[in-house]
Amino acid sequence: DFIIENVNGEKINLDSFKGKVIYMDFWYAACGPCHVLFETTKPVKKYFSSDDVVFLNISVDKKDIWKKALDKYNIIGYNAFTENQTSNHSIIKAYKVNGYPTTCLIDKNGNIFTANPSNIADEVKKQIEDALKIE
């Protein structure tokens, strides 16, 4: 589980998305590969625009940099950040984030479905579809 802050200043945790598949993406504003992944996953995010899948984008930037990056890059999904704790936040340690971008797919029961989802759009789509089938 984790507690992080969303764009509205609300604290969220894993239970905030109970019953949903969560595609978690850890990123930061100056990360070129992170920007590439945003573009790669855009069609996947549009395909899964239902309430069953959450694209949780977690920035390790400080709040002001994070907010500017959200405006600049128009990042689709549910956006949160590590509350000015950057990479020292407990979520970074809990999900073993060692580089950026790092992604993780959580099933509807809150379990890790895959700790390393594909970075190819069609493969990510298939992984999410498979995670949705978990009962």
PDB file of N, CA, C and O in Angstrom, residues 48-90:
ATOM      1  N   PHE A  48      -8.612   2.116 -23.029  1.00  0.00           N
ATOM      2  CA  PHE A  48      -9.151   1.764 -21.714  1.00  0.00           C
ATOM      3  C   PHE A  48      -9.657   3.013 -21.001  1.00  0.00           C
ATOM      4  O   PHE A  48      -9.240   3.322 -19.887  1.00  0.00           O
ATOM      5  N   SER A  49     -10.574   3.716 -21.613  1.00  0.00           N
ATOM      6  CA  SER A  49     -11.074   4.945 -20.997  1.00  0.00           C
ATOM      7  C   SER A  49     -12.205   4.676 -20.006  1.00  0.00           C
ATOM      8  O   SER A  49     -12.785   5.597 -19.461  1.00  0.00           O
ATOM      9  N   SER A  50     -12.496   3.391 -19.735  1.00  0.00           N
ATOM     10  CA  SER A  50     -13.558   3.040 -18.788  1.00  0.00           C
ATOM     11  C   SER A  50     -13.065   3.219 -17.350  1.00  0.00           C
ATOM     12  O   SER A  50     -11.902   3.514 -17.098  1.00  0.00           O
ATOM     13  N   ASP A  51     -13.970   2.983 -16.425  1.00  0.00           N
ATOM     14  CA  ASP A  51     -13.621   3.114 -15.008  1.00  0.00           C
ATOM     15  C   ASP A  51     -12.909   1.888 -14.456  1.00  0.00           C
ATOM     16  O   ASP A  51     -12.541   1.863 -13.291  1.00  0.00           O
ATOM     17  N   ASP A  52     -12.718   0.849 -15.268  1.00  0.00           N
ATOM     18  CA  ASP A  52     -12.103  -0.386 -14.792  1.00  0.00           C
ATOM     19  C   ASP A  52     -10.581  -0.323 -14.710  1.00  0.00           C
ATOM     20  O   ASP A  52      -9.959  -1.146 -14.065  1.00  0.00           O
ATOM     21  N   VAL A  53      -9.981   0.647 -15.409  1.00  0.00           N
ATOM     22  CA  VAL A  53      -8.523   0.756 -15.468  1.00  0.00           C
ATOM     23  C   VAL A  53      -8.117   2.178 -15.084  1.00  0.00           C
ATOM     24  O   VAL A  53      -8.689   3.147 -15.562  1.00  0.00           O
ATOM     25  N   VAL A  54      -7.121   2.273 -14.210  1.00  0.00           N
ATOM     26  CA  VAL A  54      -6.577   3.567 -13.794  1.00  0.00           C
ATOM     27  C   VAL A  54      -5.127   3.647 -14.250  1.00  0.00           C
ATOM     28  O   VAL A  54      -4.349   2.717 -14.013  1.00  0.00           O
ATOM     29  N   PHE A  55      -4.783   4.732 -14.918  1.00  0.00           N
ATOM     30  CA  PHE A  55      -3.394   4.994 -15.300  1.00  0.00           C
ATOM     31  C   PHE A  55      -2.851   5.986 -14.292  1.00  0.00           C
ATOM     32  O   PHE A  55      -3.130   7.180 -14.375  1.00  0.00           O
ATOM     33  N   LEU A  56      -2.125   5.469 -13.312  1.00  0.00           N
ATOM     34  CA  LEU A  56      -1.620   6.272 -12.211  1.00  0.00           C
ATOM     35  C   LEU A  56      -0.190   6.697 -12.507  1.00  0.00           C
ATOM     36  O   LEU A  56       0.731   5.889 -12.493  1.00  0.00           O
ATOM     37  N   ASN A  57      -0.025   7.984 -12.809  1.00  0.00           N
ATOM     38  CA  ASN A  57       1.281   8.553 -13.137  1.00  0.00           C
ATOM     39  C   ASN A  57       1.840   9.195 -11.882  1.00  0.00           C
ATOM     40  O   ASN A  57       1.278  10.155 -11.369  1.00  0.00           O
ATOM     41  N   ILE A  58       2.972   8.678 -11.387  1.00  0.00           N
ATOM     42  CA  ILE A  58       3.546   9.145 -10.125  1.00  0.00           C
ATOM     43  C   ILE A  58       4.879   9.825 -10.401  1.00  0.00           C
ATOM     44  O   ILE A  58       5.850   9.188 -10.795  1.00  0.00           O
ATOM     45  N   SER A  59       4.896  11.123 -10.184  1.00  0.00           N
ATOM     46  CA  SER A  59       6.105  11.907 -10.409  1.00  0.00           C
ATOM     47  C   SER A  59       6.949  11.966  -9.141  1.00  0.00           C
ATOM     48  O   SER A  59       6.424  12.084  -8.039  1.00  0.00           O
ATOM     49  N   VAL A  60       8.263  11.925  -9.330  1.00  0.00           N
ATOM     50  CA  VAL A  60       9.181  12.104  -8.201  1.00  0.00           C
ATOM     51  C   VAL A  60       9.737  13.522  -8.164  1.00  0.00           C
ATOM     52  O   VAL A  60      10.632  13.823  -7.384  1.00  0.00           O
ATOM     53  N   ASP A  61       9.165  14.401  -8.987  1.00  0.00           N
ATOM     54  CA  ASP A  61       9.583  15.802  -8.986  1.00  0.00           C
ATOM     55  C   ASP A  61       9.041  16.527  -7.763  1.00  0.00           C
ATOM     56  O   ASP A  61       8.080  16.089  -7.141  1.00  0.00           O
ATOM     57  N   LYS A  62       9.644  17.668  -7.469  1.00  0.00           N
ATOM     58  CA  LYS A  62       9.065  18.560  -6.466  1.00  0.00           C
ATOM     59  C   LYS A  62       7.776  19.135  -7.048  1.00  0.00           C
ATOM     60  O   LYS A  62       7.589  19.170  -8.259  1.00  0.00           O
ATOM     61  N   LYS A  63       6.878  19.573  -6.181  1.00  0.00           N
ATOM     62  CA  LYS A  63       5.518  19.942  -6.585  1.00  0.00           C
ATOM     63  C   LYS A  63       5.471  20.973  -7.717  1.00  0.00           C
ATOM     64  O   LYS A  63       4.718  20.805  -8.676  1.00  0.00           O
ATOM     65  N   ASP A  64       6.269  22.026  -7.639  1.00  0.00           N
ATOM     66  CA  ASP A  64       6.208  23.064  -8.668  1.00  0.00           C
ATOM     67  C   ASP A  64       6.661  22.535 -10.032  1.00  0.00           C
ATOM     68  O   ASP A  64       6.047  22.824 -11.060  1.00  0.00           O
ATOM     69  N   ILE A  65       7.703  21.733 -10.054  1.00  0.00           N
ATOM     70  CA  ILE A  65       8.196  21.146 -11.303  1.00  0.00           C
ATOM     71  C   ILE A  65       7.162  20.167 -11.856  1.00  0.00           C
ATOM     72  O   ILE A  65       6.878  20.143 -13.054  1.00  0.00           O
ATOM     73  N   TRP A  66       6.579  19.367 -10.980  1.00  0.00           N
ATOM     74  CA  TRP A  66       5.547  18.395 -11.368  1.00  0.00           C
ATOM     75  C   TRP A  66       4.354  19.087 -12.017  1.00  0.00           C
ATOM     76  O   TRP A  66       3.908  18.690 -13.089  1.00  0.00           O
ATOM     77  N   LYS A  67       3.853  20.151 -11.372  1.00  0.00           N
ATOM     78  CA  LYS A  67       2.681  20.868 -11.899  1.00  0.00           C
ATOM     79  C   LYS A  67       2.981  21.463 -13.281  1.00  0.00           C
ATOM     80  O   LYS A  67       2.151  21.387 -14.188  1.00  0.00           O
ATOM     81  N   LYS A  68       4.170  22.043 -13.453  1.00  0.00           N
ATOM     82  CA  LYS A  68       4.548  22.598 -14.757  1.00  0.00           C
ATOM     83  C   LYS A  68       4.636  21.501 -15.815  1.00  0.00           C
ATOM     84  O   LYS A  68       4.208  21.684 -16.957  1.00  0.00           O
ATOM     85  N   ALA A  69       5.176  20.356 -15.442  1.00  0.00           N
ATOM     86  CA  ALA A  69       5.301  19.235 -16.383  1.00  0.00           C
ATOM     87  C   ALA A  69       3.929  18.709 -16.788  1.00  0.00           C
ATOM     88  O   ALA A  69       3.722  18.352 -17.954  1.00  0.00           O
ATOM     89  N   LEU A  70       2.993  18.668 -15.864  1.00  0.00           N
ATOM     90  CA  LEU A  70       1.631  18.215 -16.198  1.00  0.00           C
ATOM     91  C   LEU A  70       1.018  19.110 -17.257  1.00  0.00           C
ATOM     92  O   LEU A  70       0.390  18.633 -18.208  1.00  0.00           O
ATOM     93  N   ASP A  71       1.194  20.416 -17.098  1.00  0.00           N
ATOM     94  CA  ASP A  71       0.667  21.366 -18.081  1.00  0.00           C
ATOM     95  C   ASP A  71       1.395  21.244 -19.422  1.00  0.00           C
ATOM     96  O   ASP A  71       0.771  21.244 -20.478  1.00  0.00           O
ATOM     97  N   LYS A  72       2.710  21.114 -19.358  1.00  0.00           N
ATOM     98  CA  LYS A  72       3.514  21.086 -20.578  1.00  0.00           C
ATOM     99  C   LYS A  72       3.290  19.827 -21.410  1.00  0.00           C
ATOM    100  O   LYS A  72       3.178  19.891 -22.632  1.00  0.00           O
ATOM    101  N   TYR A  73       3.216  18.662 -20.756  1.00  0.00           N
ATOM    102  CA  TYR A  73       3.188  17.393 -21.479  1.00  0.00           C
ATOM    103  C   TYR A  73       1.790  16.784 -21.614  1.00  0.00           C
ATOM    104  O   TYR A  73       1.631  15.757 -22.264  1.00  0.00           O
ATOM    105  N   ASN A  74       0.784  17.404 -21.005  1.00  0.00           N
ATOM    106  CA  ASN A  74      -0.600  16.911 -21.104  1.00  0.00           C
ATOM    107  C   ASN A  74      -0.659  15.404 -20.866  1.00  0.00           C
ATOM    108  O   ASN A  74      -1.079  14.631 -21.739  1.00  0.00           O
ATOM    109  N   ILE A  75      -0.248  14.986 -19.695  1.00  0.00           N
ATOM    110  CA  ILE A  75      -0.136  13.575 -19.353  1.00  0.00           C
ATOM    111  C   ILE A  75      -1.510  13.010 -19.014  1.00  0.00           C
ATOM    112  O   ILE A  75      -2.159  13.449 -18.069  1.00  0.00           O
ATOM    113  N   ILE A  76      -1.944  12.038 -19.805  1.00  0.00           N
ATOM    114  CA  ILE A  76      -3.254  11.421 -19.631  1.00  0.00           C
ATOM    115  C   ILE A  76      -3.204  10.452 -18.453  1.00  0.00           C
ATOM    116  O   ILE A  76      -2.284   9.671 -18.318  1.00  0.00           O
ATOM    117  N   GLY A  77      -4.222  10.513 -17.609  1.00  0.00           N
ATOM    118  CA  GLY A  77      -4.339   9.582 -16.500  1.00  0.00           C
ATOM    119  C   GLY A  77      -4.553  10.297 -15.185  1.00  0.00           C
ATOM    120  O   GLY A  77      -4.836  11.500 -15.140  1.00  0.00           O
ATOM    121  N   TYR A  78      -4.425   9.550 -14.120  1.00  0.00           N
ATOM    122  CA  TYR A  78      -4.582  10.056 -12.765  1.00  0.00           C
ATOM    123  C   TYR A  78      -3.191  10.426 -12.264  1.00  0.00           C
ATOM    124  O   TYR A  78      -2.313   9.572 -12.190  1.00  0.00           O
ATOM    125  N   ASN A  79      -2.982  11.688 -11.950  1.00  0.00           N
ATOM    126  CA  ASN A  79      -1.637  12.162 -11.636  1.00  0.00           C
ATOM    127  C   ASN A  79      -1.441  12.414 -10.147  1.00  0.00           C
ATOM    128  O   ASN A  79      -2.289  13.010  -9.487  1.00  0.00           O
ATOM    129  N   ALA A  80      -0.288  11.951  -9.666  1.00  0.00           N
ATOM    130  CA  ALA A  80       0.080  12.132  -8.263  1.00  0.00           C
ATOM    131  C   ALA A  80       1.591  12.341  -8.198  1.00  0.00           C
ATOM    132  O   ALA A  80       2.297  12.169  -9.189  1.00  0.00           O
ATOM    133  N   PHE A  81       2.065  12.735  -7.012  1.00  0.00           N
ATOM    134  CA  PHE A  81       3.514  12.931  -6.859  1.00  0.00           C
ATOM    135  C   PHE A  81       3.949  12.509  -5.466  1.00  0.00           C
ATOM    136  O   PHE A  81       3.125  12.255  -4.590  1.00  0.00           O
ATOM    137  N   THR A  82       5.238  12.433  -5.277  1.00  0.00           N
ATOM    138  CA  THR A  82       5.794  11.914  -4.026  1.00  0.00           C
ATOM    139  C   THR A  82       5.967  12.993  -2.960  1.00  0.00           C
ATOM    140  O   THR A  82       6.846  12.895  -2.114  1.00  0.00           O
ATOM    141  N   GLU A  83       5.110  14.007  -3.003  1.00  0.00           N
ATOM    142  CA  GLU A  83       4.975  15.002  -1.943  1.00  0.00           C
ATOM    143  C   GLU A  83       6.288  15.683  -1.528  1.00  0.00           C
ATOM    144  O   GLU A  83       6.579  15.804  -0.348  1.00  0.00           O
ATOM    145  N   ASN A  84       7.055  16.096  -2.522  1.00  0.00           N
ATOM    146  CA  ASN A  84       8.343  16.759  -2.306  1.00  0.00           C
ATOM    147  C   ASN A  84       9.381  15.876  -1.612  1.00  0.00           C
ATOM    148  O   ASN A  84      10.411  16.362  -1.177  1.00  0.00           O
ATOM    149  N   GLN A  85       9.099  14.577  -1.529  1.00  0.00           N
ATOM    150  CA  GLN A  85      10.085  13.647  -0.961  1.00  0.00           C
ATOM    151  C   GLN A  85      10.931  13.026  -2.065  1.00  0.00           C
ATOM    152  O   GLN A  85      11.791  12.198  -1.791  1.00  0.00           O
ATOM    153  N   THR A  86      10.665  13.422  -3.283  1.00  0.00           N
ATOM    154  CA  THR A  86      11.346  12.915  -4.479  1.00  0.00           C
ATOM    155  C   THR A  86      11.493  11.395  -4.396  1.00  0.00           C
ATOM    156  O   THR A  86      10.536  10.707  -4.078  1.00  0.00           O
ATOM    157  N   SER A  87      12.689  10.887  -4.659  1.00  0.00           N
ATOM    158  CA  SER A  87      12.871   9.434  -4.668  1.00  0.00           C
ATOM    159  C   SER A  87      13.053   8.841  -3.272  1.00  0.00           C
ATOM    160  O   SER A  87      13.285   7.642  -3.133  1.00  0.00           O
ATOM    161  N   ASN A  88      12.916   9.655  -2.224  1.00  0.00           N
ATOM    162  CA  ASN A  88      13.005   9.144  -0.853  1.00  0.00           C
ATOM    163  C   ASN A  88      11.652   8.692  -0.317  1.00  0.00           C
ATOM    164  O   ASN A  88      11.562   8.187   0.794  1.00  0.00           O
ATOM    165  N   HIS A  89      10.586   8.881  -1.083  1.00  0.00           N
ATOM    166  CA  HIS A  89       9.243   8.496  -0.643  1.00  0.00           C
ATOM    167  C   HIS A  89       9.155   6.973  -0.481  1.00  0.00           C
ATOM    168  O   HIS A  89       9.780   6.226  -1.229  1.00  0.00           O
ATOM    169  N   SER A  90       8.369   6.531   0.474  1.00  0.00           N
ATOM    170  CA  SER A  90       8.243   5.095   0.753  1.00  0.00           C
ATOM    171  C   SER A  90       7.708   4.302  -0.439  1.00  0.00           C
ATOM    172  O   SER A  90       8.039   3.128  -0.599  1.00  0.00           O
TER     173      SER A  90
END
